[in-house]
mmCIF file of C-alpha atoms in Angstrom:
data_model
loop_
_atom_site.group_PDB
_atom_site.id
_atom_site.type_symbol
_atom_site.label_atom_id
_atom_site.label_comp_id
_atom_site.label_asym_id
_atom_site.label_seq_id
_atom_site.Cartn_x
_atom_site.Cartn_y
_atom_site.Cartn_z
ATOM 1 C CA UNK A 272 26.539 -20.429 -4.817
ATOM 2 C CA UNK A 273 24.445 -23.365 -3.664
ATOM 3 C CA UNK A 274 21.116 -22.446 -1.139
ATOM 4 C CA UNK A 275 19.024 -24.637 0.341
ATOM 5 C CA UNK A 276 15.625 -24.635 0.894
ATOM 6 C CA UNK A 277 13.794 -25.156 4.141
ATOM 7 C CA UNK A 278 13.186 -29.030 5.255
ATOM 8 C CA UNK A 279 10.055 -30.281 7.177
ATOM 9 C CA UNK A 280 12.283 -32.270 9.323
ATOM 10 C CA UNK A 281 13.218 -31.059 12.806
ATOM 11 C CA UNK A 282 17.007 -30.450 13.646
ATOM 12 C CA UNK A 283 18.993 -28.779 16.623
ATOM 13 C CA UNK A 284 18.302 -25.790 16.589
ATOM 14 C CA UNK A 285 20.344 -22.835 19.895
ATOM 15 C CA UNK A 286 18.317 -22.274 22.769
ATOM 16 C CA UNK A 287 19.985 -18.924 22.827
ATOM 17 C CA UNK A 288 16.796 -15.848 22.356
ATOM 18 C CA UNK A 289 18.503 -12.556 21.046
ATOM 19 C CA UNK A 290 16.170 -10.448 23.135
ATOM 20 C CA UNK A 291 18.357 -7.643 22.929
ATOM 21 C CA UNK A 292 19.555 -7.786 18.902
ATOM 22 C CA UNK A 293 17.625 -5.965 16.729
ATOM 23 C CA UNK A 294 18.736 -7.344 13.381
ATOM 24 C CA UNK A 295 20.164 -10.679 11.909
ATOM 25 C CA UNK A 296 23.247 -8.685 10.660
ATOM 26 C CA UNK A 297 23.957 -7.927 14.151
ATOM 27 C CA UNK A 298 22.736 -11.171 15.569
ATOM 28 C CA UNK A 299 25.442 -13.283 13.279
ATOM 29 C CA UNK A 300 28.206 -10.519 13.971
ATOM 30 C CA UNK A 301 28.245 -10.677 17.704
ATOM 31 C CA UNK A 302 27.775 -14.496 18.477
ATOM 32 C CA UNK A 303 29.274 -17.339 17.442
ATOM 33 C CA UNK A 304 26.595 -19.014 15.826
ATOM 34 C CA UNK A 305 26.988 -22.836 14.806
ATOM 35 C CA UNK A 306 22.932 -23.368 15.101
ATOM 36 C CA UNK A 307 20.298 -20.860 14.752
ATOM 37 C CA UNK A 308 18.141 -19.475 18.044
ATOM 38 C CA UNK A 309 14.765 -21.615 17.991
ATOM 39 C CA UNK A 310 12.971 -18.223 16.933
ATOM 40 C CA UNK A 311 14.456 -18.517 13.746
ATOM 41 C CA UNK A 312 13.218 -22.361 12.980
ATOM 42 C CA UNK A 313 10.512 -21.754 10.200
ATOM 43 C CA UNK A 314 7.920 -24.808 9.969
ATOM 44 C CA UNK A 315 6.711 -25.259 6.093
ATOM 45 C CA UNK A 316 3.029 -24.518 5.971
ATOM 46 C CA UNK A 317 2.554 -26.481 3.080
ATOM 47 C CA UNK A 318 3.942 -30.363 2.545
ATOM 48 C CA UNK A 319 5.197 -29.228 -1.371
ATOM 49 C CA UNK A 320 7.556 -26.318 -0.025
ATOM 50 C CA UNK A 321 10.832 -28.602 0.040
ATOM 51 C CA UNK A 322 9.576 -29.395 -4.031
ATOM 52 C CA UNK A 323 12.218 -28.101 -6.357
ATOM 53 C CA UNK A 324 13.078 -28.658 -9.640
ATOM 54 C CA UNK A 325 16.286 -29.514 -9.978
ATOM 55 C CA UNK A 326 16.509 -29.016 -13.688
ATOM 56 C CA UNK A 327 17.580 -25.973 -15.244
ATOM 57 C CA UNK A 328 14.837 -24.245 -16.700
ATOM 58 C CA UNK A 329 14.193 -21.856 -19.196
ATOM 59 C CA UNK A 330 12.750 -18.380 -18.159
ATOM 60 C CA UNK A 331 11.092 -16.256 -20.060
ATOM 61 C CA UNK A 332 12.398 -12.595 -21.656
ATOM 62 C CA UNK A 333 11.462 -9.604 -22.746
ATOM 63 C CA UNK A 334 13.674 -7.444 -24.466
ATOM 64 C CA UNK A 335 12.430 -4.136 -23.360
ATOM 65 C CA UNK A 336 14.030 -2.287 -26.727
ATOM 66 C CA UNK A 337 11.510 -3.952 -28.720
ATOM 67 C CA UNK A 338 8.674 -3.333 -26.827
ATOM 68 C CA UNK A 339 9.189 0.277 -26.690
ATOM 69 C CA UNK A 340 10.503 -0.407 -30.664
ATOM 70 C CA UNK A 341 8.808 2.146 -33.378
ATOM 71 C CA UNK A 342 9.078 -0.821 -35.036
ATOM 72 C CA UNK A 343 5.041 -2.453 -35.314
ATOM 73 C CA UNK A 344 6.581 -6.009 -36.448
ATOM 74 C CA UNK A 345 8.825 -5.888 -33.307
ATOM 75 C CA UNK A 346 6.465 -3.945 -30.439
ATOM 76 C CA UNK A 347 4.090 -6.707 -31.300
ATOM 77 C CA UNK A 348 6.087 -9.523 -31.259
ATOM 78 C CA UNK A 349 7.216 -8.158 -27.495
ATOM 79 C CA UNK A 350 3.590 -8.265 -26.643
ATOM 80 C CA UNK A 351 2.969 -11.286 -27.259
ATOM 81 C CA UNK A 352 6.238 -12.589 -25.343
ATOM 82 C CA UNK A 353 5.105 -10.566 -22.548
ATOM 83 C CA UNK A 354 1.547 -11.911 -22.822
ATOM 84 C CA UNK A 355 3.063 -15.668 -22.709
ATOM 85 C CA UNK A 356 4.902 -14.967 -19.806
ATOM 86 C CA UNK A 357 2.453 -13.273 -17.461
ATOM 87 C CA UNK A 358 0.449 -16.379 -18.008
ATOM 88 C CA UNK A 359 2.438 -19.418 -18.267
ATOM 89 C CA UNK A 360 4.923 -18.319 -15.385
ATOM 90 C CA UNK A 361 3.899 -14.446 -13.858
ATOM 91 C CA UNK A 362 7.484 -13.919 -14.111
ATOM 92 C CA UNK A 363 10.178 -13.146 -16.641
ATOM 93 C CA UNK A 364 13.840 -11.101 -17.201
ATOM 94 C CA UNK A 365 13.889 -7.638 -18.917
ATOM 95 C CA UNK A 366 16.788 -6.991 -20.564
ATOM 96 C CA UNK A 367 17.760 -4.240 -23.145
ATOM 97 C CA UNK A 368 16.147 -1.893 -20.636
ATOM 98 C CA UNK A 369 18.407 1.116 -20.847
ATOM 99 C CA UNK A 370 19.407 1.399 -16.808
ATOM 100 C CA UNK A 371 22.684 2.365 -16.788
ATOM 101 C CA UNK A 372 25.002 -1.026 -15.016
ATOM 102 C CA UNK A 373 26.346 1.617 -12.600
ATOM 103 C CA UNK A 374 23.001 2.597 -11.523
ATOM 104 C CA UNK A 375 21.914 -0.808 -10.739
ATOM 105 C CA UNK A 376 25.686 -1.799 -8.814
ATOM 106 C CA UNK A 377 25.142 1.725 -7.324
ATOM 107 C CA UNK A 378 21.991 1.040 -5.478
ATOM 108 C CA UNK A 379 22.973 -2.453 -4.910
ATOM 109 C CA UNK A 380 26.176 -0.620 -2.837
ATOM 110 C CA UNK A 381 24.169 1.928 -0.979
ATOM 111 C CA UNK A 382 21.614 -0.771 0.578
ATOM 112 C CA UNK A 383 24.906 -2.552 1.758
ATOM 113 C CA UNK A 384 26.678 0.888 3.610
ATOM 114 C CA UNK A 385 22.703 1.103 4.909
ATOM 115 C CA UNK A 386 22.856 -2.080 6.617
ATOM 116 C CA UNK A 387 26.327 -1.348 7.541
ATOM 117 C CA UNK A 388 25.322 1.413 9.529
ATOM 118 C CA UNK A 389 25.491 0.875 13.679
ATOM 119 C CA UNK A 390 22.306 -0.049 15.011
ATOM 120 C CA UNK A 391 22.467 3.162 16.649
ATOM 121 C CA UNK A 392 21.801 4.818 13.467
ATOM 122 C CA UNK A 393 19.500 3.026 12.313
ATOM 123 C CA UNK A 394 16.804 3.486 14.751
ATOM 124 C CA UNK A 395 16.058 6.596 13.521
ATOM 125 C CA UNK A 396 14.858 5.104 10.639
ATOM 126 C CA UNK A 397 12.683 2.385 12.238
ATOM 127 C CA UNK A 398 9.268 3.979 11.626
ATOM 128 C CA UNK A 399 6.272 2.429 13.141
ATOM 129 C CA UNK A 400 3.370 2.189 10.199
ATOM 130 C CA UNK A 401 3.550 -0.159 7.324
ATOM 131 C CA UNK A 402 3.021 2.857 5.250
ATOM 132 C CA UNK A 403 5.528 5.014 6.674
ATOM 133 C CA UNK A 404 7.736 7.001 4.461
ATOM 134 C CA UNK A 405 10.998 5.437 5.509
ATOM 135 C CA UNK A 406 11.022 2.018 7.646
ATOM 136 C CA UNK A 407 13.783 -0.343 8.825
ATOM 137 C CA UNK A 408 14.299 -3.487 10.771
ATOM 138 C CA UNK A 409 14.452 -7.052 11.034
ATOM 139 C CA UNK A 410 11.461 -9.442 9.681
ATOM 140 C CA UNK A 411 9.294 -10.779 12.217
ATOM 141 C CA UNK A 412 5.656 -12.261 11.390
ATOM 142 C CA UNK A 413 3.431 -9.645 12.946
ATOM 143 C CA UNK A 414 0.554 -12.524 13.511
ATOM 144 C CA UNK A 415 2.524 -14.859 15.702
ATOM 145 C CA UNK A 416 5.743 -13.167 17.150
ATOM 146 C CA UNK A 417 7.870 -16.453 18.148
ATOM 147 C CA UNK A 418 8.592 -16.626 14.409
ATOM 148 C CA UNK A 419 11.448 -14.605 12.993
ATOM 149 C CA UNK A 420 12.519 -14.374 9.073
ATOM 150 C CA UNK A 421 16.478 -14.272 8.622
ATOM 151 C CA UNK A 422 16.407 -11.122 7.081
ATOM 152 C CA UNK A 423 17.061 -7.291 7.676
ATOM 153 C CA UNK A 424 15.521 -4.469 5.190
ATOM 154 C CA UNK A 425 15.098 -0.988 4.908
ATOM 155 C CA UNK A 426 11.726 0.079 2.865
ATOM 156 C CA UNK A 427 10.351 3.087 0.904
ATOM 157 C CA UNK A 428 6.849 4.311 0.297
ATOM 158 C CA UNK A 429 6.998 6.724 -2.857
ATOM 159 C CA UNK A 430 4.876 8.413 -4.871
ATOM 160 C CA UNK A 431 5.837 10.448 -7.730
ATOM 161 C CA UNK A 432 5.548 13.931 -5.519
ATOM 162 C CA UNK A 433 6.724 12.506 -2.580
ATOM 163 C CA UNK A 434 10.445 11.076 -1.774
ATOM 164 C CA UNK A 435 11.349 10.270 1.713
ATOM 165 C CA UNK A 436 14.432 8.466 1.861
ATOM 166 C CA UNK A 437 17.566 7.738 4.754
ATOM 167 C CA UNK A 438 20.426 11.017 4.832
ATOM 168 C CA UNK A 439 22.548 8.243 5.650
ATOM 169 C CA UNK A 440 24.826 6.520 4.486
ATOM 170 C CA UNK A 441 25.559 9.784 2.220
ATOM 171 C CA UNK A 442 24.339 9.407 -1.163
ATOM 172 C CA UNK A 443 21.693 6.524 -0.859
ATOM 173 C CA UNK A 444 18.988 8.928 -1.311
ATOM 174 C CA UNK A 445 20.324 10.549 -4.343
ATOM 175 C CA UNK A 446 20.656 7.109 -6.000
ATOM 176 C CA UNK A 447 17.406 5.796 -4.365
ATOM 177 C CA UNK A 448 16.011 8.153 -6.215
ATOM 178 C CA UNK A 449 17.383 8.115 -10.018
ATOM 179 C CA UNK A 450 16.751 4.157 -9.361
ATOM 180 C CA UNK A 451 13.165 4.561 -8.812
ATOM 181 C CA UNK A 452 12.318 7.021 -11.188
ATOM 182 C CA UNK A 453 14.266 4.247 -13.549
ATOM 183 C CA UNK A 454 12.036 1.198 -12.142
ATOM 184 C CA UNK A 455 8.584 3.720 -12.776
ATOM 185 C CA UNK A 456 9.504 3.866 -15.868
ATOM 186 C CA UNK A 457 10.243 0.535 -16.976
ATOM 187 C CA UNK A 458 7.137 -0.719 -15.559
ATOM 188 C CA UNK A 459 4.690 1.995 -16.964
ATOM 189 C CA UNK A 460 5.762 0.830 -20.119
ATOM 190 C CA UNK A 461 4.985 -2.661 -19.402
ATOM 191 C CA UNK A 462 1.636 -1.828 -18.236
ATOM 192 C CA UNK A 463 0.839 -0.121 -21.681
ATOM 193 C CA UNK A 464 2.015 -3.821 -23.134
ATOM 194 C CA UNK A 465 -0.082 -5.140 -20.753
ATOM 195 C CA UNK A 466 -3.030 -3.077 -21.756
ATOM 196 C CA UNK A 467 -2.574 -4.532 -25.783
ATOM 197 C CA UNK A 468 -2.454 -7.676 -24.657
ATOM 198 C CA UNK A 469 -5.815 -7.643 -23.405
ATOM 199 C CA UNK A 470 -7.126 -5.886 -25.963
ATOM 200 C CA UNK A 471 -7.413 -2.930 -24.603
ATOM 201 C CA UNK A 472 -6.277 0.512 -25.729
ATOM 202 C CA UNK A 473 -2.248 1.731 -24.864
ATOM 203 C CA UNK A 474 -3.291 3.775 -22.255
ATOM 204 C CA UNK A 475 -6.283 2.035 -20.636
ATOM 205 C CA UNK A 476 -4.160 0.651 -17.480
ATOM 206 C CA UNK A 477 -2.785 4.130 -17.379
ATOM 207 C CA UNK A 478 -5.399 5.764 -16.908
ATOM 208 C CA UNK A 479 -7.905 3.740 -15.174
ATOM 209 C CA UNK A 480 -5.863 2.968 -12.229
ATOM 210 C CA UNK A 481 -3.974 6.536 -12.343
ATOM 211 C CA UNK A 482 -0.506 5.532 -13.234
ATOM 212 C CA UNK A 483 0.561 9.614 -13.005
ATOM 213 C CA UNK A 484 0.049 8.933 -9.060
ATOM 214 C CA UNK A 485 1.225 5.641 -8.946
ATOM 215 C CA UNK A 486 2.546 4.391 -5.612
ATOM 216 C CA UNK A 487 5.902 2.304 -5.627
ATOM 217 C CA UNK A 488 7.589 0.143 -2.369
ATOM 218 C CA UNK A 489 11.158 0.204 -2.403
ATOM 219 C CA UNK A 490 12.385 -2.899 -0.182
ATOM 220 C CA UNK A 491 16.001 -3.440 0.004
ATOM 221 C CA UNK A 492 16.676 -6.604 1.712
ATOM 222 C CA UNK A 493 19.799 -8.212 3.458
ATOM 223 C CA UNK A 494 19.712 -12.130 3.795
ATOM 224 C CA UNK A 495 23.535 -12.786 6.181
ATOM 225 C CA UNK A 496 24.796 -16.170 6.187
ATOM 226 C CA UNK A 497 22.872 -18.498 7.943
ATOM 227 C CA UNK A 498 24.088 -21.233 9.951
ATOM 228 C CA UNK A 499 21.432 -23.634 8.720
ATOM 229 C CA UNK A 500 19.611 -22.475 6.307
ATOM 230 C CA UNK A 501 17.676 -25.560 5.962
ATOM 231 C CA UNK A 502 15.907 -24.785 8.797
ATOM 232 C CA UNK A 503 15.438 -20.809 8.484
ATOM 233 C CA UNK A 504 13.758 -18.683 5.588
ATOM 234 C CA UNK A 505 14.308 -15.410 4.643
ATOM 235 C CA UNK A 506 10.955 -14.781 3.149
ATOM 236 C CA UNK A 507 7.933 -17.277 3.257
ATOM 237 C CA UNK A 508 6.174 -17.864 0.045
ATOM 238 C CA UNK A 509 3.720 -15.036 -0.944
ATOM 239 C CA UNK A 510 2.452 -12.934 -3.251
ATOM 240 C CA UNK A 511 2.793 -8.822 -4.130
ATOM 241 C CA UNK A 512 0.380 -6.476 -3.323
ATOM 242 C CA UNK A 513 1.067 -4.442 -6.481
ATOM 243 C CA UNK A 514 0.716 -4.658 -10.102
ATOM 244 C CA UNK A 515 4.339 -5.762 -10.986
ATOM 245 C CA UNK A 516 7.540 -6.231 -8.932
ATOM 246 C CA UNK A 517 11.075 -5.310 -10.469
ATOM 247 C CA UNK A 518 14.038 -7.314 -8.327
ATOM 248 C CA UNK A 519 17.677 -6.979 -8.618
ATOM 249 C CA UNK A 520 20.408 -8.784 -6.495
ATOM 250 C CA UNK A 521 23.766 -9.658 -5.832
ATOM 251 C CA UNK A 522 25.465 -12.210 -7.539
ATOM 252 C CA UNK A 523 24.201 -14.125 -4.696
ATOM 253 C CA UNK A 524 20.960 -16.743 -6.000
ATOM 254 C CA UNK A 525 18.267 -16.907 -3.011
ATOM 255 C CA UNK A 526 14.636 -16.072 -5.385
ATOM 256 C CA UNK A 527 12.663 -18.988 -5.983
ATOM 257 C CA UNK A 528 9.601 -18.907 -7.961
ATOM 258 C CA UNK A 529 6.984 -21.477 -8.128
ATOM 259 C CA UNK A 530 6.277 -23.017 -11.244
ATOM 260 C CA UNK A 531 3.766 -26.281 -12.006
ATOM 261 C CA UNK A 532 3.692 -26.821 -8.468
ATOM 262 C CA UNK A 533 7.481 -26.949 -8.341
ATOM 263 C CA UNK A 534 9.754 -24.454 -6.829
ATOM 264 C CA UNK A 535 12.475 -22.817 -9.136
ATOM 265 C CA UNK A 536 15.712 -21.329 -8.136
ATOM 266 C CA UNK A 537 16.611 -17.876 -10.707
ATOM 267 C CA UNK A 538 19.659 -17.381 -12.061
ATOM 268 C CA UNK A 539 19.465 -14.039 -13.434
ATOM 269 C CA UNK A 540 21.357 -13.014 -16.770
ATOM 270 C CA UNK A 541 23.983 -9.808 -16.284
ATOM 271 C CA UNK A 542 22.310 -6.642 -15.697
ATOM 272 C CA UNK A 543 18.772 -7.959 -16.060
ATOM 273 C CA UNK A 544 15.550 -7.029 -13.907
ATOM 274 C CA UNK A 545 13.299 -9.627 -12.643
ATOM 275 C CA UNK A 546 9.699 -9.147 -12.673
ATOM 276 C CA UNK A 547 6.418 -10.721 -11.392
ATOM 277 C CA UNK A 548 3.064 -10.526 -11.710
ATOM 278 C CA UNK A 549 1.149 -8.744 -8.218
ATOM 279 C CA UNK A 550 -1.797 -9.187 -7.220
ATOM 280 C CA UNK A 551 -3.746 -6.100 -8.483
ATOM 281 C CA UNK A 552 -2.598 -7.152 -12.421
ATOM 282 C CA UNK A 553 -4.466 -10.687 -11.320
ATOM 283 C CA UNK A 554 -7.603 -8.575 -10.427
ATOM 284 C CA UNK A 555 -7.468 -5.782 -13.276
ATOM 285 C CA UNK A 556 -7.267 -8.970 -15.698
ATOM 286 C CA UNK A 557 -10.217 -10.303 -14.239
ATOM 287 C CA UNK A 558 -7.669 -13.593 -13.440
ATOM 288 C CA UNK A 559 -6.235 -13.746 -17.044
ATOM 289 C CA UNK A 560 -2.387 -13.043 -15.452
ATOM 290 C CA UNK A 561 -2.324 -14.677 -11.921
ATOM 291 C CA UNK A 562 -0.029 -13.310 -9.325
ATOM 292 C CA UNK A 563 3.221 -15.066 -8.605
ATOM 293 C CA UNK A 564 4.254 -16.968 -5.346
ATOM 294 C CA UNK A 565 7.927 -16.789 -4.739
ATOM 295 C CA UNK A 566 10.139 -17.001 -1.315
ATOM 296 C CA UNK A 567 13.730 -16.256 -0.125
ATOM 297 C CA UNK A 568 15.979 -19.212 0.864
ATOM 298 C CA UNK A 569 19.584 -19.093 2.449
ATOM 299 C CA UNK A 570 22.807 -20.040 2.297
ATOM 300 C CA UNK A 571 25.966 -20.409 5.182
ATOM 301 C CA UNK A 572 28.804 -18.768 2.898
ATOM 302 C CA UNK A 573 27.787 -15.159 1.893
ATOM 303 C CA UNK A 574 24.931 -12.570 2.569
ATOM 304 C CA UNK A 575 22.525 -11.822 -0.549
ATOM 305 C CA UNK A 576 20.872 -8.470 -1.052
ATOM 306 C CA UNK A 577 18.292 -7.574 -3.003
ATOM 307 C CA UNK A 578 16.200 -4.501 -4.453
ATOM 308 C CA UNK A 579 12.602 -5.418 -4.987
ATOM 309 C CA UNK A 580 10.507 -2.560 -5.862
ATOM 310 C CA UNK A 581 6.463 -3.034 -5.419
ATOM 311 C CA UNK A 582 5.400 -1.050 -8.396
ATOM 312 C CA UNK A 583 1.173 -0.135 -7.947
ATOM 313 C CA UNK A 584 -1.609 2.002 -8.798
ATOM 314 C CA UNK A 585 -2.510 5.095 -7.034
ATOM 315 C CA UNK A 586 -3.073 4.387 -3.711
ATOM 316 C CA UNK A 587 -6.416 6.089 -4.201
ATOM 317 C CA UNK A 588 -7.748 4.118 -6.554
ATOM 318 C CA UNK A 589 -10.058 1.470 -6.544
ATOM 319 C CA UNK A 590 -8.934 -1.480 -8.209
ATOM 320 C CA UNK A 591 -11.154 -3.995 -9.559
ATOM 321 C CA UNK A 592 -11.701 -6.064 -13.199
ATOM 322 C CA UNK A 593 -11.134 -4.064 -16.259
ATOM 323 C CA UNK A 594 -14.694 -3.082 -17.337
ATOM 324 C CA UNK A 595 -14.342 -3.865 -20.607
ATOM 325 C CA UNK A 596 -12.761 -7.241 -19.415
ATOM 326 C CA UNK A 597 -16.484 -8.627 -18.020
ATOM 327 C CA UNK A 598 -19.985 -9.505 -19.043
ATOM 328 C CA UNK A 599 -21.982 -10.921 -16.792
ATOM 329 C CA UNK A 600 -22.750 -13.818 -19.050
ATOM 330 C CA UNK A 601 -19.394 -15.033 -20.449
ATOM 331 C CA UNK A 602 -16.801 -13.262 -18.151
ATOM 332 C CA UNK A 603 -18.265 -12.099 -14.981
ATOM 333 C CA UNK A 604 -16.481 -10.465 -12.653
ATOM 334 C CA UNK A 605 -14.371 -12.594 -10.286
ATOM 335 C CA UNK A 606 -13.208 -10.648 -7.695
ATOM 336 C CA UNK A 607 -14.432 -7.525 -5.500
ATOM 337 C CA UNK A 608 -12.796 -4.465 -6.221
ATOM 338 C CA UNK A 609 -11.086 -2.719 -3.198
ATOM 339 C CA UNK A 610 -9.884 0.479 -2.654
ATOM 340 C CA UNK A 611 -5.623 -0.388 -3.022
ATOM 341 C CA UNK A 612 -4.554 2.103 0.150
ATOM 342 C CA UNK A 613 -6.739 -0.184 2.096
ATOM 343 C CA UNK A 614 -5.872 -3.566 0.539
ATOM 344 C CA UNK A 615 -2.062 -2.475 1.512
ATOM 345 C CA UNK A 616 -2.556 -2.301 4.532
ATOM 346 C CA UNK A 617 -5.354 -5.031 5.249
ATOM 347 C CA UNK A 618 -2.052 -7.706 3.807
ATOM 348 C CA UNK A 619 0.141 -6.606 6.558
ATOM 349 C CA UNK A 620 -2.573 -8.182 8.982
ATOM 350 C CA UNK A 621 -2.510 -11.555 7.171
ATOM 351 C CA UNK A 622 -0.375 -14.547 8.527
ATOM 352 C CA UNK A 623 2.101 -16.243 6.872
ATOM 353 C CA UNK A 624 1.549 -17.706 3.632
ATOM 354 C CA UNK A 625 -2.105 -15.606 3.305
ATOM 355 C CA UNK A 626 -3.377 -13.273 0.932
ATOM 356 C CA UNK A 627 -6.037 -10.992 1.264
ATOM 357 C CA UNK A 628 -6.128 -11.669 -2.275
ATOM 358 C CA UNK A 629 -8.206 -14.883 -0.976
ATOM 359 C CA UNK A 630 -10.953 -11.929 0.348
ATOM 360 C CA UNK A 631 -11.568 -9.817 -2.768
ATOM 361 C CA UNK A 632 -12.138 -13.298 -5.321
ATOM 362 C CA UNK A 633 -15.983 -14.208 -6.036
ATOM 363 C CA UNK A 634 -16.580 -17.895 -4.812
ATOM 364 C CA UNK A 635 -16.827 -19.790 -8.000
ATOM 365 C CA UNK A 636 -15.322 -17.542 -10.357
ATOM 366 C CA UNK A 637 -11.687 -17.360 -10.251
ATOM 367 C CA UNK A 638 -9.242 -20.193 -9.524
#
């Protein structure tokens, strides 16, 4: 399934404004769309967003059996793979992981009868706060409301004592659930990898940023066809708040990551999470692992979903470089710490394209 990536050159675009639609899905099912409404035309902040490699490329992966392998020889070896990856790309493919294939086609089917729902339905889910238990809609940039993203989602704040989900469409919540108490686990065990790898003792991460309380954003995302989808974007490039980010999809390709400057389109392997690096892992390593900017492109044939689950510390801790990561004469400390609750919700006030990442690095110290 081919996508294409935005262009920085200007095309027709439908003077039609869906004032009264209040999600893409809808917008594509109830008009006969040949160009997109002039909402939708996204304008590339930065010249090297149509860049993209057109090679394939070879992405990293971690075969989670051996890092959680009794094995030293092998749990080692995994470290160091994992190590590689978080620098030379912030991104890689777990396999091996133990998720059942159901489980992942399961939750994969459940977003889909959510967004099938009638728009009726799902306004009771629409929340209001970005850290609302339960909130739906259609992507809009907050900063500068004439732009809209060609996407529809339904997100998840969840903590390990607290599970809010949607009672409809029966049974999402009940597999909404088993899938993030999957995801949790998964990435706790990468963190404790993460922890060796910079020297540091198997629990340090764990601990230090209380993992037992760790707060997780579930984002389930619908991308519809898109009449040109050289000219629209489902998500701009950014980074994660969190520490790591575990995505599935459909066999639908839409993920790019950027890579040397370049931007790469993932083709996952079968039954395979993808993960990247967040922004609090680029601050607890004191900028050893940077965080990864990615996007969401489009296609006109099919719609592409995917689960992308913001996995964090507790959102009452404060977040800052390791301690034992900094001296102030070799490796001082290059960014502020910040309390995470508030760095959350500081990001949704950002524009397009910013991080408030760029607010919490010492001038001088981190690149």
């Amino acid at each position: 399934m081919a996508t294409t990536a935005p262009t920085q050159f200007a095309m027709p675009t439908s003077n039609v404004q869906p004032s009264n639609v209040t999600s893409v899905k809808t917008l594509t099912e109830t008009a006969d769309l040949k160009t997109i409404p002039s909402i939708y035309a996204y304008t590339p902040t930065n010249p090297n967003e149509a860049d993209v490699f057109e090679d394939e490329v070879s992405i990293p992966i971690i075969d989670f059996s051996l890092l959680t392998s009794a094995i030293p020889e092998q749990r080692s070896k995994a470290i160091q793979d994992l190590d590689k990856a978080c620098q030379d790309w912030g991104f890689f493919m777990v396999v091996n992981h133990g998720v059942p294939e159901s489980l992942l086609k399961g939750i994969i089917s459940a977003s889909n009868e959510f967004f099938n729902l009638t728009e009726e339905e799902k306004k009771e889910f629409a929340g209001k706060n970005i850290l609302d238990p339960i909130r739906c809609g259609t992507s809009l940039s907050t900063s500068n409301g004439k732009i809209f993203l060609w996407r529809d989602f339904v997100k998840l704040v969840v903590q390990p004592d607290q599970f809010h989900a949607p009672h409809k469409p029966i049974g999402f919540s009940e597999v909404a659930l088993e899938y993030c108490n999957s995801g949790r686990r998964i990435v706790r065990e990468l963190l404790n990898g993460i922890s060796e790898s910079l020297g540091l003792d198997n629990d340090y991460v764990e601990k230090t940023l209380n993992l037992d309380s760790s707060a997780q954003v579930f984002s389930a995302n619908l991308y519809p066809p898109c009449p040109q989808p050289e000219l629209a974007m489902g998500l701009p490039p950014h980074s994660d708040h969190g520490l790591f980010t575990l995505l599935i999809q459909n066999d639908v390709p839409g993920l790019q990551v950027q890579h040397n400057g370049k931007w790469v389109t993932i083709n996952p392997l079968p039954n395979s999470f993808l993960v990247n690096t967040a922004d609090q892992l680029e601050i607890f390593s004191n900028g050893k692992y940077k965080t990864l900017m990615h996007r969401a492109i489009l296609n006109n044939k099919v719609a592409r979903i995917s689960i992308a689950m913001a996995n964090g510390p507790s959102f009452e801790a404060t977040v800052g470089p390791a301690s034992k990561l900094v001296d102030s004469e070799n490796h001082p400390a290059a960014y502020r710490p910040m309390n995470y609750k508030e760095y959350v919700e500081q990001q949704q006030l950002q524009s397009l394209g910013k991080t408030i990442l760029d607010h919490v690095r010492i001038e001088g110290q981190s690149k």
